[in-house]
PDB file with SEQRES, HELIX, SHEET and CRYST1 records, atoms N, CA, C and O in Angstrom:
SEQRES   1 A   78  MET HIS GLN GLN SER ALA SER TYR ALA THR GLU LYS CYS          
SEQRES   2 A   78  SER ILE ILE SER GLY TYR LEU PHE ALA SER CYS HIS GLN          
SEQRES   3 A   78  TYR LEU SER PRO ASP LEU TYR GLN GLN GLN CYS LYS THR          
SEQRES   4 A   78  ASP THR CYS LYS CYS GLY GLU THR CYS MET CYS SER ALA          
SEQRES   5 A   78  VAL ALA HIS TYR ALA ARG GLN CYS ARG SER TYR GLY ILE          
SEQRES   6 A   78  PHE ILE ASP PHE ARG PHE ASN VAL ALA GLU CYS GLY LYS          
HELIX    1 AA1 GLN A    3  SER A   17  1                                  15    
HELIX    2 AA2 TYR A   19  PHE A   21  5                                   3    
HELIX    3 AA3 ALA A   22  HIS A   25  1                                   4    
HELIX    4 AA4 ASP A   31  ARG A   61  1                                  31    
HELIX    5 AA5 PHE A   69  PHE A   71  5                                   3    
HELIX    6 AA6 ALA A   74  CYS A   76  5                                   3    
CRYST1    1.000    1.000    1.000  90.00  90.00  90.00 P 1           1          
ATOM      1  N   MET A   1    -141.815 109.972 168.383  1.00  0.00           N  
ATOM      2  CA  MET A   1    -143.179 110.460 168.561  1.00  0.00           C  
ATOM      3  C   MET A   1    -144.063 109.250 169.054  1.00  0.00           C  
ATOM      4  O   MET A   1    -144.110 108.188 168.433  1.00  0.00           O  
ATOM      5  N   HIS A   2    -144.681 109.465 170.088  1.00  0.00           N  
ATOM      6  CA  HIS A   2    -145.618 108.428 170.664  1.00  0.00           C  
ATOM      7  C   HIS A   2    -146.814 108.252 169.683  1.00  0.00           C  
ATOM      8  O   HIS A   2    -147.368 109.224 169.169  1.00  0.00           O  
ATOM      9  N   GLN A   3    -147.168 107.022 169.460  1.00  0.00           N  
ATOM     10  CA  GLN A   3    -148.219 106.749 168.449  1.00  0.00           C  
ATOM     11  C   GLN A   3    -149.593 107.364 168.941  1.00  0.00           C  
ATOM     12  O   GLN A   3    -150.370 107.847 168.117  1.00  0.00           O  
ATOM     13  N   GLN A   4    -149.857 107.344 170.167  1.00  0.00           N  
ATOM     14  CA  GLN A   4    -151.124 107.901 170.628  1.00  0.00           C  
ATOM     15  C   GLN A   4    -151.114 109.511 170.373  1.00  0.00           C  
ATOM     16  O   GLN A   4    -152.113 110.106 169.969  1.00  0.00           O  
ATOM     17  N   SER A   5    -149.948 110.108 170.637  1.00  0.00           N  
ATOM     18  CA  SER A   5    -149.824 111.479 170.434  1.00  0.00           C  
ATOM     19  C   SER A   5    -149.931 111.789 168.931  1.00  0.00           C  
ATOM     20  O   SER A   5    -150.559 112.781 168.563  1.00  0.00           O  
ATOM     21  N   ALA A   6    -149.370 111.014 168.108  1.00  0.00           N  
ATOM     22  CA  ALA A   6    -149.402 111.206 166.647  1.00  0.00           C  
ATOM     23  C   ALA A   6    -150.802 111.107 166.104  1.00  0.00           C  
ATOM     24  O   ALA A   6    -151.209 111.900 165.255  1.00  0.00           O  
ATOM     25  N   SER A   7    -151.571 110.090 166.617  1.00  0.00           N  
ATOM     26  CA  SER A   7    -152.939 109.910 166.184  1.00  0.00           C  
ATOM     27  C   SER A   7    -153.784 111.114 166.640  1.00  0.00           C  
ATOM     28  O   SER A   7    -154.617 111.590 165.868  1.00  0.00           O  
ATOM     29  N   TYR A   8    -153.601 111.605 167.834  1.00  0.00           N  
ATOM     30  CA  TYR A   8    -154.395 112.741 168.333  1.00  0.00           C  
ATOM     31  C   TYR A   8    -154.088 114.004 167.514  1.00  0.00           C  
ATOM     32  O   TYR A   8    -154.967 114.787 167.154  1.00  0.00           O  
ATOM     33  N   ALA A   9    -152.778 114.149 167.242  1.00  0.00           N  
ATOM     34  CA  ALA A   9    -152.337 115.323 166.444  1.00  0.00           C  
ATOM     35  C   ALA A   9    -152.928 115.260 165.066  1.00  0.00           C  
ATOM     36  O   ALA A   9    -153.484 116.239 164.570  1.00  0.00           O  
ATOM     37  N   THR A  10    -152.808 114.105 164.445  1.00  0.00           N  
ATOM     38  CA  THR A  10    -153.397 113.982 163.063  1.00  0.00           C  
ATOM     39  C   THR A  10    -154.891 114.250 163.064  1.00  0.00           C  
ATOM     40  O   THR A  10    -155.394 114.932 162.171  1.00  0.00           O  
ATOM     41  N   GLU A  11    -155.557 113.765 163.977  1.00  0.00           N  
ATOM     42  CA  GLU A  11    -157.021 113.977 164.067  1.00  0.00           C  
ATOM     43  C   GLU A  11    -157.372 115.420 164.309  1.00  0.00           C  
ATOM     44  O   GLU A  11    -158.177 115.990 163.573  1.00  0.00           O  
ATOM     45  N   LYS A  12    -156.809 116.006 165.286  1.00  0.00           N  
ATOM     46  CA  LYS A  12    -157.138 117.406 165.639  1.00  0.00           C  
ATOM     47  C   LYS A  12    -156.691 118.408 164.663  1.00  0.00           C  
ATOM     48  O   LYS A  12    -157.403 119.371 164.377  1.00  0.00           O  
ATOM     49  N   CYS A  13    -155.445 118.198 164.104  1.00  0.00           N  
ATOM     50  CA  CYS A  13    -154.944 119.246 163.207  1.00  0.00           C  
ATOM     51  C   CYS A  13    -155.579 119.143 161.823  1.00  0.00           C  
ATOM     52  O   CYS A  13    -155.423 120.047 161.001  1.00  0.00           O  
ATOM     53  N   SER A  14    -156.302 118.037 161.557  1.00  0.00           N  
ATOM     54  CA  SER A  14    -156.933 117.866 160.209  1.00  0.00           C  
ATOM     55  C   SER A  14    -157.981 119.010 159.976  1.00  0.00           C  
ATOM     56  O   SER A  14    -158.380 119.263 158.839  1.00  0.00           O  
ATOM     57  N   ILE A  15    -158.402 119.674 161.048  1.00  0.00           N  
ATOM     58  CA  ILE A  15    -159.330 120.838 160.861  1.00  0.00           C  
ATOM     59  C   ILE A  15    -158.793 121.839 159.921  1.00  0.00           C  
ATOM     60  O   ILE A  15    -159.565 122.463 159.193  1.00  0.00           O  
ATOM     61  N   ILE A  16    -157.449 122.043 159.887  1.00  0.00           N  
ATOM     62  CA  ILE A  16    -156.838 123.057 159.081  1.00  0.00           C  
ATOM     63  C   ILE A  16    -157.141 122.684 157.579  1.00  0.00           C  
ATOM     64  O   ILE A  16    -157.446 123.554 156.763  1.00  0.00           O  
ATOM     65  N   SER A  17    -157.050 121.447 157.278  1.00  0.00           N  
ATOM     66  CA  SER A  17    -157.281 121.208 155.804  1.00  0.00           C  
ATOM     67  C   SER A  17    -158.773 120.736 155.510  1.00  0.00           C  
ATOM     68  O   SER A  17    -159.087 120.286 154.408  1.00  0.00           O  
ATOM     69  N   GLY A  18    -159.636 120.864 156.521  1.00  0.00           N  
ATOM     70  CA  GLY A  18    -161.002 120.484 156.442  1.00  0.00           C  
ATOM     71  C   GLY A  18    -161.891 121.553 155.935  1.00  0.00           C  
ATOM     72  O   GLY A  18    -161.447 122.618 155.506  1.00  0.00           O  
ATOM     73  N   TYR A  19    -163.207 121.250 155.990  1.00  0.00           N  
ATOM     74  CA  TYR A  19    -164.250 122.118 155.416  1.00  0.00           C  
ATOM     75  C   TYR A  19    -164.314 123.494 156.115  1.00  0.00           C  
ATOM     76  O   TYR A  19    -164.649 124.499 155.488  1.00  0.00           O  
ATOM     77  N   LEU A  20    -163.995 123.521 157.395  1.00  0.00           N  
ATOM     78  CA  LEU A  20    -164.146 124.773 158.149  1.00  0.00           C  
ATOM     79  C   LEU A  20    -163.236 125.872 157.544  1.00  0.00           C  
ATOM     80  O   LEU A  20    -163.624 127.040 157.500  1.00  0.00           O  
ATOM     81  N   PHE A  21    -162.065 125.503 157.096  1.00  0.00           N  
ATOM     82  CA  PHE A  21    -161.134 126.484 156.596  1.00  0.00           C  
ATOM     83  C   PHE A  21    -161.117 126.483 155.052  1.00  0.00           C  
ATOM     84  O   PHE A  21    -160.264 127.133 154.447  1.00  0.00           O  
ATOM     85  N   ALA A  22    -162.011 125.791 154.444  1.00  0.00           N  
ATOM     86  CA  ALA A  22    -161.960 125.575 152.943  1.00  0.00           C  
ATOM     87  C   ALA A  22    -161.948 126.931 152.144  1.00  0.00           C  
ATOM     88  O   ALA A  22    -161.346 127.031 151.075  1.00  0.00           O  
ATOM     89  N   SER A  23    -162.635 127.956 152.710  1.00  0.00           N  
ATOM     90  CA  SER A  23    -162.632 129.270 152.037  1.00  0.00           C  
ATOM     91  C   SER A  23    -161.281 129.891 152.031  1.00  0.00           C  
ATOM     92  O   SER A  23    -161.023 130.787 151.227  1.00  0.00           O  
ATOM     93  N   CYS A  24    -160.422 129.465 152.875  1.00  0.00           N  
ATOM     94  CA  CYS A  24    -159.040 130.010 152.962  1.00  0.00           C  
ATOM     95  C   CYS A  24    -158.050 129.250 152.083  1.00  0.00           C  
ATOM     96  O   CYS A  24    -157.034 129.827 151.695  1.00  0.00           O  
ATOM     97  N   HIS A  25    -158.287 128.047 151.766  1.00  0.00           N  
ATOM     98  CA  HIS A  25    -157.325 127.208 151.058  1.00  0.00           C  
ATOM     99  C   HIS A  25    -156.855 127.741 149.700  1.00  0.00           C  
ATOM    100  O   HIS A  25    -155.709 127.517 149.309  1.00  0.00           O  
ATOM    101  N   GLN A  26    -157.725 128.435 148.991  1.00  0.00           N  
ATOM    102  CA  GLN A  26    -157.379 128.984 147.730  1.00  0.00           C  
ATOM    103  C   GLN A  26    -156.314 130.104 147.854  1.00  0.00           C  
ATOM    104  O   GLN A  26    -155.569 130.395 146.918  1.00  0.00           O  
ATOM    105  N   TYR A  27    -156.287 130.677 148.987  1.00  0.00           N  
ATOM    106  CA  TYR A  27    -155.303 131.788 149.262  1.00  0.00           C  
ATOM    107  C   TYR A  27    -154.058 131.334 150.022  1.00  0.00           C  
ATOM    108  O   TYR A  27    -152.974 131.904 149.899  1.00  0.00           O  
ATOM    109  N   LEU A  28    -154.267 130.278 150.813  1.00  0.00           N  
ATOM    110  CA  LEU A  28    -153.184 129.808 151.741  1.00  0.00           C  
ATOM    111  C   LEU A  28    -153.224 128.352 151.934  1.00  0.00           C  
ATOM    112  O   LEU A  28    -154.070 127.818 152.651  1.00  0.00           O  
ATOM    113  N   SER A  29    -152.256 127.667 151.259  1.00  0.00           N  
ATOM    114  CA  SER A  29    -152.243 126.146 151.385  1.00  0.00           C  
ATOM    115  C   SER A  29    -152.192 125.718 152.855  1.00  0.00           C  
ATOM    116  O   SER A  29    -151.418 126.245 153.654  1.00  0.00           O  
ATOM    117  N   PRO A  30    -153.036 124.754 153.175  1.00  0.00           N  
ATOM    118  CA  PRO A  30    -153.024 124.266 154.574  1.00  0.00           C  
ATOM    119  C   PRO A  30    -151.913 123.323 154.858  1.00  0.00           C  
ATOM    120  O   PRO A  30    -151.658 123.024 156.024  1.00  0.00           O  
ATOM    121  N   ASP A  31    -151.230 122.832 153.853  1.00  0.00           N  
ATOM    122  CA  ASP A  31    -150.237 121.659 154.068  1.00  0.00           C  
ATOM    123  C   ASP A  31    -149.222 121.933 155.076  1.00  0.00           C  
ATOM    124  O   ASP A  31    -149.075 121.128 155.995  1.00  0.00           O  
ATOM    125  N   LEU A  32    -148.484 123.015 155.000  1.00  0.00           N  
ATOM    126  CA  LEU A  32    -147.363 123.280 155.943  1.00  0.00           C  
ATOM    127  C   LEU A  32    -147.924 123.518 157.308  1.00  0.00           C  
ATOM    128  O   LEU A  32    -147.399 123.044 158.315  1.00  0.00           O  
ATOM    129  N   TYR A  33    -149.041 124.290 157.326  1.00  0.00           N  
ATOM    130  CA  TYR A  33    -149.619 124.694 158.627  1.00  0.00           C  
ATOM    131  C   TYR A  33    -150.122 123.422 159.389  1.00  0.00           C  
ATOM    132  O   TYR A  33    -149.973 123.308 160.606  1.00  0.00           O  
ATOM    133  N   GLN A  34    -150.727 122.469 158.609  1.00  0.00           N  
ATOM    134  CA  GLN A  34    -151.224 121.275 159.227  1.00  0.00           C  
ATOM    135  C   GLN A  34    -149.981 120.437 159.743  1.00  0.00           C  
ATOM    136  O   GLN A  34    -150.029 119.879 160.840  1.00  0.00           O  
ATOM    137  N   GLN A  35    -148.961 120.370 158.994  1.00  0.00           N  
ATOM    138  CA  GLN A  35    -147.790 119.583 159.382  1.00  0.00           C  
ATOM    139  C   GLN A  35    -147.167 120.207 160.634  1.00  0.00           C  
ATOM    140  O   GLN A  35    -146.777 119.477 161.545  1.00  0.00           O  
ATOM    141  N   GLN A  36    -147.063 121.567 160.701  1.00  0.00           N  
ATOM    142  CA  GLN A  36    -146.522 122.206 161.914  1.00  0.00           C  
ATOM    143  C   GLN A  36    -147.390 122.029 163.095  1.00  0.00           C  
ATOM    144  O   GLN A  36    -146.920 121.889 164.224  1.00  0.00           O  
ATOM    145  N   CYS A  37    -148.746 122.035 162.822  1.00  0.00           N  
ATOM    146  CA  CYS A  37    -149.716 121.734 163.876  1.00  0.00           C  
ATOM    147  C   CYS A  37    -149.448 120.409 164.512  1.00  0.00           C  
ATOM    148  O   CYS A  37    -149.381 120.301 165.736  1.00  0.00           O  
ATOM    149  N   LYS A  38    -149.292 119.393 163.694  1.00  0.00           N  
ATOM    150  CA  LYS A  38    -149.043 117.997 164.189  1.00  0.00           C  
ATOM    151  C   LYS A  38    -147.735 117.940 164.951  1.00  0.00           C  
ATOM    152  O   LYS A  38    -147.653 117.321 166.012  1.00  0.00           O  
ATOM    153  N   THR A  39    -146.745 118.564 164.430  1.00  0.00           N  
ATOM    154  CA  THR A  39    -145.464 118.565 165.174  1.00  0.00           C  
ATOM    155  C   THR A  39    -145.562 119.145 166.522  1.00  0.00           C  
ATOM    156  O   THR A  39    -145.110 118.579 167.517  1.00  0.00           O  
ATOM    157  N   ASP A  40    -146.205 120.372 166.541  1.00  0.00           N  
ATOM    158  CA  ASP A  40    -146.368 121.080 167.802  1.00  0.00           C  
ATOM    159  C   ASP A  40    -147.237 120.349 168.738  1.00  0.00           C  
ATOM    160  O   ASP A  40    -146.908 120.272 169.922  1.00  0.00           O  
ATOM    161  N   THR A  41    -148.353 119.790 168.292  1.00  0.00           N  
ATOM    162  CA  THR A  41    -149.317 119.076 169.061  1.00  0.00           C  
ATOM    163  C   THR A  41    -148.642 117.845 169.755  1.00  0.00           C  
ATOM    164  O   THR A  41    -148.901 117.558 170.924  1.00  0.00           O  
ATOM    165  N   CYS A  42    -147.809 117.166 169.022  1.00  0.00           N  
ATOM    166  CA  CYS A  42    -147.161 115.999 169.629  1.00  0.00           C  
ATOM    167  C   CYS A  42    -146.227 116.439 170.773  1.00  0.00           C  
ATOM    168  O   CYS A  42    -145.963 115.668 171.696  1.00  0.00           O  
ATOM    169  N   LYS A  43    -145.725 117.707 170.699  1.00  0.00           N  
ATOM    170  CA  LYS A  43    -144.845 118.146 171.749  1.00  0.00           C  
ATOM    171  C   LYS A  43    -145.521 118.588 173.020  1.00  0.00           C  
ATOM    172  O   LYS A  43    -145.034 118.313 174.117  1.00  0.00           O  
ATOM    173  N   CYS A  44    -146.678 119.296 172.879  1.00  0.00           N  
ATOM    174  CA  CYS A  44    -147.320 119.801 174.074  1.00  0.00           C  
ATOM    175  C   CYS A  44    -148.855 119.785 174.068  1.00  0.00           C  
ATOM    176  O   CYS A  44    -149.505 120.542 174.789  1.00  0.00           O  
ATOM    177  N   GLY A  45    -149.413 118.894 173.228  1.00  0.00           N  
ATOM    178  CA  GLY A  45    -150.848 118.619 173.334  1.00  0.00           C  
ATOM    179  C   GLY A  45    -151.767 119.681 172.888  1.00  0.00           C  
ATOM    180  O   GLY A  45    -151.432 120.429 171.970  1.00  0.00           O  
ATOM    181  N   GLU A  46    -152.928 119.795 173.492  1.00  0.00           N  
ATOM    182  CA  GLU A  46    -153.963 120.669 173.015  1.00  0.00           C  
ATOM    183  C   GLU A  46    -153.650 122.111 173.035  1.00  0.00           C  
ATOM    184  O   GLU A  46    -154.152 122.872 172.207  1.00  0.00           O  
ATOM    185  N   THR A  47    -152.794 122.535 174.001  1.00  0.00           N  
ATOM    186  CA  THR A  47    -152.383 123.997 174.018  1.00  0.00           C  
ATOM    187  C   THR A  47    -151.723 124.340 172.713  1.00  0.00           C  
ATOM    188  O   THR A  47    -152.057 125.337 172.073  1.00  0.00           O  
ATOM    189  N   CYS A  48    -150.790 123.515 172.323  1.00  0.00           N  
ATOM    190  CA  CYS A  48    -150.031 123.750 171.091  1.00  0.00           C  
ATOM    191  C   CYS A  48    -150.979 123.667 169.878  1.00  0.00           C  
ATOM    192  O   CYS A  48    -150.853 124.421 168.913  1.00  0.00           O  
ATOM    193  N   MET A  49    -151.909 122.745 169.964  1.00  0.00           N  
ATOM    194  CA  MET A  49    -152.821 122.462 168.813  1.00  0.00           C  
ATOM    195  C   MET A  49    -153.625 123.675 168.625  1.00  0.00           C  
ATOM    196  O   MET A  49    -153.767 124.128 167.489  1.00  0.00           O  
ATOM    197  N   CYS A  50    -154.170 124.245 169.654  1.00  0.00           N  
ATOM    198  CA  CYS A  50    -155.061 125.454 169.602  1.00  0.00           C  
ATOM    199  C   CYS A  50    -154.247 126.578 169.099  1.00  0.00           C  
ATOM    200  O   CYS A  50    -154.757 127.349 168.285  1.00  0.00           O  
ATOM    201  N   SER A  51    -152.985 126.757 169.515  1.00  0.00           N  
ATOM    202  CA  SER A  51    -152.145 127.828 169.014  1.00  0.00           C  
ATOM    203  C   SER A  51    -151.873 127.717 167.541  1.00  0.00           C  
ATOM    204  O   SER A  51    -151.916 128.701 166.803  1.00  0.00           O  
ATOM    205  N   ALA A  52    -151.590 126.492 167.119  1.00  0.00           N  
ATOM    206  CA  ALA A  52    -151.289 126.277 165.690  1.00  0.00           C  
ATOM    207  C   ALA A  52    -152.477 126.557 164.799  1.00  0.00           C  
ATOM    208  O   ALA A  52    -152.348 127.159 163.732  1.00  0.00           O  
ATOM    209  N   VAL A  53    -153.661 126.102 165.262  1.00  0.00           N  
ATOM    210  CA  VAL A  53    -154.848 126.360 164.455  1.00  0.00           C  
ATOM    211  C   VAL A  53    -155.249 127.900 164.464  1.00  0.00           C  
ATOM    212  O   VAL A  53    -155.729 128.455 163.476  1.00  0.00           O  
ATOM    213  N   ALA A  54    -155.017 128.499 165.608  1.00  0.00           N  
ATOM    214  CA  ALA A  54    -155.161 129.945 165.695  1.00  0.00           C  
ATOM    215  C   ALA A  54    -154.274 130.690 164.782  1.00  0.00           C  
ATOM    216  O   ALA A  54    -154.710 131.674 164.183  1.00  0.00           O  
ATOM    217  N   HIS A  55    -153.041 130.281 164.634  1.00  0.00           N  
ATOM    218  CA  HIS A  55    -152.090 130.886 163.768  1.00  0.00           C  
ATOM    219  C   HIS A  55    -152.563 130.802 162.337  1.00  0.00           C  
ATOM    220  O   HIS A  55    -152.463 131.782 161.599  1.00  0.00           O  
ATOM    221  N   TYR A  56    -153.085 129.639 161.916  1.00  0.00           N  
ATOM    222  CA  TYR A  56    -153.585 129.526 160.540  1.00  0.00           C  
ATOM    223  C   TYR A  56    -154.837 130.451 160.360  1.00  0.00           C  
ATOM    224  O   TYR A  56    -154.976 131.103 159.325  1.00  0.00           O  
ATOM    225  N   ALA A  57    -155.712 130.497 161.345  1.00  0.00           N  
ATOM    226  CA  ALA A  57    -156.846 131.387 161.249  1.00  0.00           C  
ATOM    227  C   ALA A  57    -156.432 132.816 161.145  1.00  0.00           C  
ATOM    228  O   ALA A  57    -157.064 133.540 160.376  1.00  0.00           O  
ATOM    229  N   ARG A  58    -155.411 133.312 161.854  1.00  0.00           N  
ATOM    230  CA  ARG A  58    -154.891 134.633 161.712  1.00  0.00           C  
ATOM    231  C   ARG A  58    -154.337 134.864 160.342  1.00  0.00           C  
ATOM    232  O   ARG A  58    -154.562 135.934 159.777  1.00  0.00           O  
ATOM    233  N   GLN A  59    -153.634 133.933 159.780  1.00  0.00           N  
ATOM    234  CA  GLN A  59    -153.099 134.118 158.444  1.00  0.00           C  
ATOM    235  C   GLN A  59    -154.252 134.180 157.493  1.00  0.00           C  
ATOM    236  O   GLN A  59    -154.161 134.944 156.532  1.00  0.00           O  
ATOM    237  N   CYS A  60    -155.332 133.452 157.659  1.00  0.00           N  
ATOM    238  CA  CYS A  60    -156.493 133.552 156.796  1.00  0.00           C  
ATOM    239  C   CYS A  60    -157.122 134.944 156.840  1.00  0.00           C  
ATOM    240  O   CYS A  60    -157.575 135.496 155.838  1.00  0.00           O  
ATOM    241  N   ARG A  61    -157.121 135.498 158.116  1.00  0.00           N  
ATOM    242  CA  ARG A  61    -157.704 136.825 158.299  1.00  0.00           C  
ATOM    243  C   ARG A  61    -156.973 137.874 157.455  1.00  0.00           C  
ATOM    244  O   ARG A  61    -157.581 138.858 157.034  1.00  0.00           O  
ATOM    245  N   SER A  62    -155.680 137.673 157.208  1.00  0.00           N  
ATOM    246  CA  SER A  62    -154.903 138.636 156.423  1.00  0.00           C  
ATOM    247  C   SER A  62    -155.439 138.625 154.996  1.00  0.00           C  
ATOM    248  O   SER A  62    -155.145 139.565 154.258  1.00  0.00           O  
ATOM    249  N   TYR A  63    -156.181 137.658 154.570  1.00  0.00           N  
ATOM    250  CA  TYR A  63    -156.861 137.567 153.239  1.00  0.00           C  
ATOM    251  C   TYR A  63    -158.286 137.930 153.311  1.00  0.00           C  
ATOM    252  O   TYR A  63    -159.009 137.767 152.328  1.00  0.00           O  
ATOM    253  N   GLY A  64    -158.763 138.445 154.493  1.00  0.00           N  
ATOM    254  CA  GLY A  64    -160.111 138.867 154.618  1.00  0.00           C  
ATOM    255  C   GLY A  64    -161.133 137.719 154.982  1.00  0.00           C  
ATOM    256  O   GLY A  64    -162.351 137.877 154.896  1.00  0.00           O  
ATOM    257  N   ILE A  65    -160.546 136.579 155.384  1.00  0.00           N  
ATOM    258  CA  ILE A  65    -161.348 135.480 155.660  1.00  0.00           C  
ATOM    259  C   ILE A  65    -161.365 135.262 157.155  1.00  0.00           C  
ATOM    260  O   ILE A  65    -160.324 134.973 157.746  1.00  0.00           O  
ATOM    261  N   PHE A  66    -162.488 135.390 157.765  1.00  0.00           N  
ATOM    262  CA  PHE A  66    -162.633 135.272 159.250  1.00  0.00           C  
ATOM    263  C   PHE A  66    -163.309 133.954 159.599  1.00  0.00           C  
ATOM    264  O   PHE A  66    -164.445 133.700 159.201  1.00  0.00           O  
ATOM    265  N   ILE A  67    -162.563 133.085 160.381  1.00  0.00           N  
ATOM    266  CA  ILE A  67    -163.062 131.857 160.738  1.00  0.00           C  
ATOM    267  C   ILE A  67    -163.056 131.645 162.209  1.00  0.00           C  
ATOM    268  O   ILE A  67    -161.978 131.655 162.802  1.00  0.00           O  
ATOM    269  N   ASP A  68    -164.144 131.460 162.830  1.00  0.00           N  
ATOM    270  CA  ASP A  68    -164.248 131.262 164.293  1.00  0.00           C  
ATOM    271  C   ASP A  68    -164.126 129.731 164.592  1.00  0.00           C  
ATOM    272  O   ASP A  68    -165.129 129.075 164.875  1.00  0.00           O  
ATOM    273  N   PHE A  69    -162.947 129.207 164.528  1.00  0.00           N  
ATOM    274  CA  PHE A  69    -162.728 127.827 164.728  1.00  0.00           C  
ATOM    275  C   PHE A  69    -163.005 127.369 166.193  1.00  0.00           C  
ATOM    276  O   PHE A  69    -163.379 126.219 166.422  1.00  0.00           O  
ATOM    277  N   ARG A  70    -162.818 128.267 167.157  1.00  0.00           N  
ATOM    278  CA  ARG A  70    -162.979 127.872 168.531  1.00  0.00           C  
ATOM    279  C   ARG A  70    -164.355 127.289 168.827  1.00  0.00           C  
ATOM    280  O   ARG A  70    -164.479 126.438 169.708  1.00  0.00           O  
ATOM    281  N   PHE A  71    -165.344 127.705 168.147  1.00  0.00           N  
ATOM    282  CA  PHE A  71    -166.715 127.220 168.294  1.00  0.00           C  
ATOM    283  C   PHE A  71    -166.777 125.808 167.874  1.00  0.00           C  
ATOM    284  O   PHE A  71    -167.628 125.076 168.380  1.00  0.00           O  
ATOM    285  N   ASN A  72    -165.909 125.341 166.951  1.00  0.00           N  
ATOM    286  CA  ASN A  72    -165.965 123.957 166.350  1.00  0.00           C  
ATOM    287  C   ASN A  72    -164.906 123.001 167.065  1.00  0.00           C  
ATOM    288  O   ASN A  72    -164.962 121.779 166.929  1.00  0.00           O  
ATOM    289  N   VAL A  73    -163.978 123.614 167.803  1.00  0.00           N  
ATOM    290  CA  VAL A  73    -162.970 122.733 168.470  1.00  0.00           C  
ATOM    291  C   VAL A  73    -163.134 122.918 169.925  1.00  0.00           C  
ATOM    292  O   VAL A  73    -162.744 123.947 170.478  1.00  0.00           O  
ATOM    293  N   ALA A  74    -163.699 121.952 170.557  1.00  0.00           N  
ATOM    294  CA  ALA A  74    -164.069 122.021 172.044  1.00  0.00           C  
ATOM    295  C   ALA A  74    -162.811 122.383 172.840  1.00  0.00           C  
ATOM    296  O   ALA A  74    -162.905 123.202 173.754  1.00  0.00           O  
ATOM    297  N   GLU A  75    -161.634 121.811 172.536  1.00  0.00           N  
ATOM    298  CA  GLU A  75    -160.468 122.087 173.343  1.00  0.00           C  
ATOM    299  C   GLU A  75    -159.992 123.445 173.279  1.00  0.00           C  
ATOM    300  O   GLU A  75    -159.226 123.866 174.145  1.00  0.00           O  
ATOM    301  N   CYS A  76    -160.409 124.211 172.264  1.00  0.00           N  
ATOM    302  CA  CYS A  76    -159.984 125.619 172.110  1.00  0.00           C  
ATOM    303  C   CYS A  76    -161.077 126.598 172.454  1.00  0.00           C  
ATOM    304  O   CYS A  76    -160.968 127.777 172.118  1.00  0.00           O  
ATOM    305  N   GLY A  77    -162.082 126.169 173.084  1.00  0.00           N  
ATOM    306  CA  GLY A  77    -163.276 127.014 173.299  1.00  0.00           C  
ATOM    307  C   GLY A  77    -163.121 128.230 174.063  1.00  0.00           C  
ATOM    308  O   GLY A  77    -163.897 129.169 173.888  1.00  0.00           O  
ATOM    309  N   LYS A  78    -162.137 128.284 174.931  1.00  0.00           N  
ATOM    310  CA  LYS A  78    -162.012 129.456 175.812  1.00  0.00           C  
ATOM    311  C   LYS A  78    -160.718 130.158 175.578  1.00  0.00           C  
ATOM    312  O   LYS A  78    -160.437 131.166 176.227  1.00  0.00           O  
TER     313      LYS A  78                                                      
END                                                                             
């Protein structure tokens, strides 16, 4: 894993365990999702990062928690 990729992945995927998704954490632990996000992001960059964060957001929706992360993550805005 390239160090720059790892740093980018760690920074960007931290949104999963951050304040934006805090209302979901009591229902769905962010740990595995954040780790998978970092792994995927190191492989293919922001496309995979956005997909991984979107996956966690979808899982949160299954608990009735709706989080519009795309507004807060510029890379995933569209």
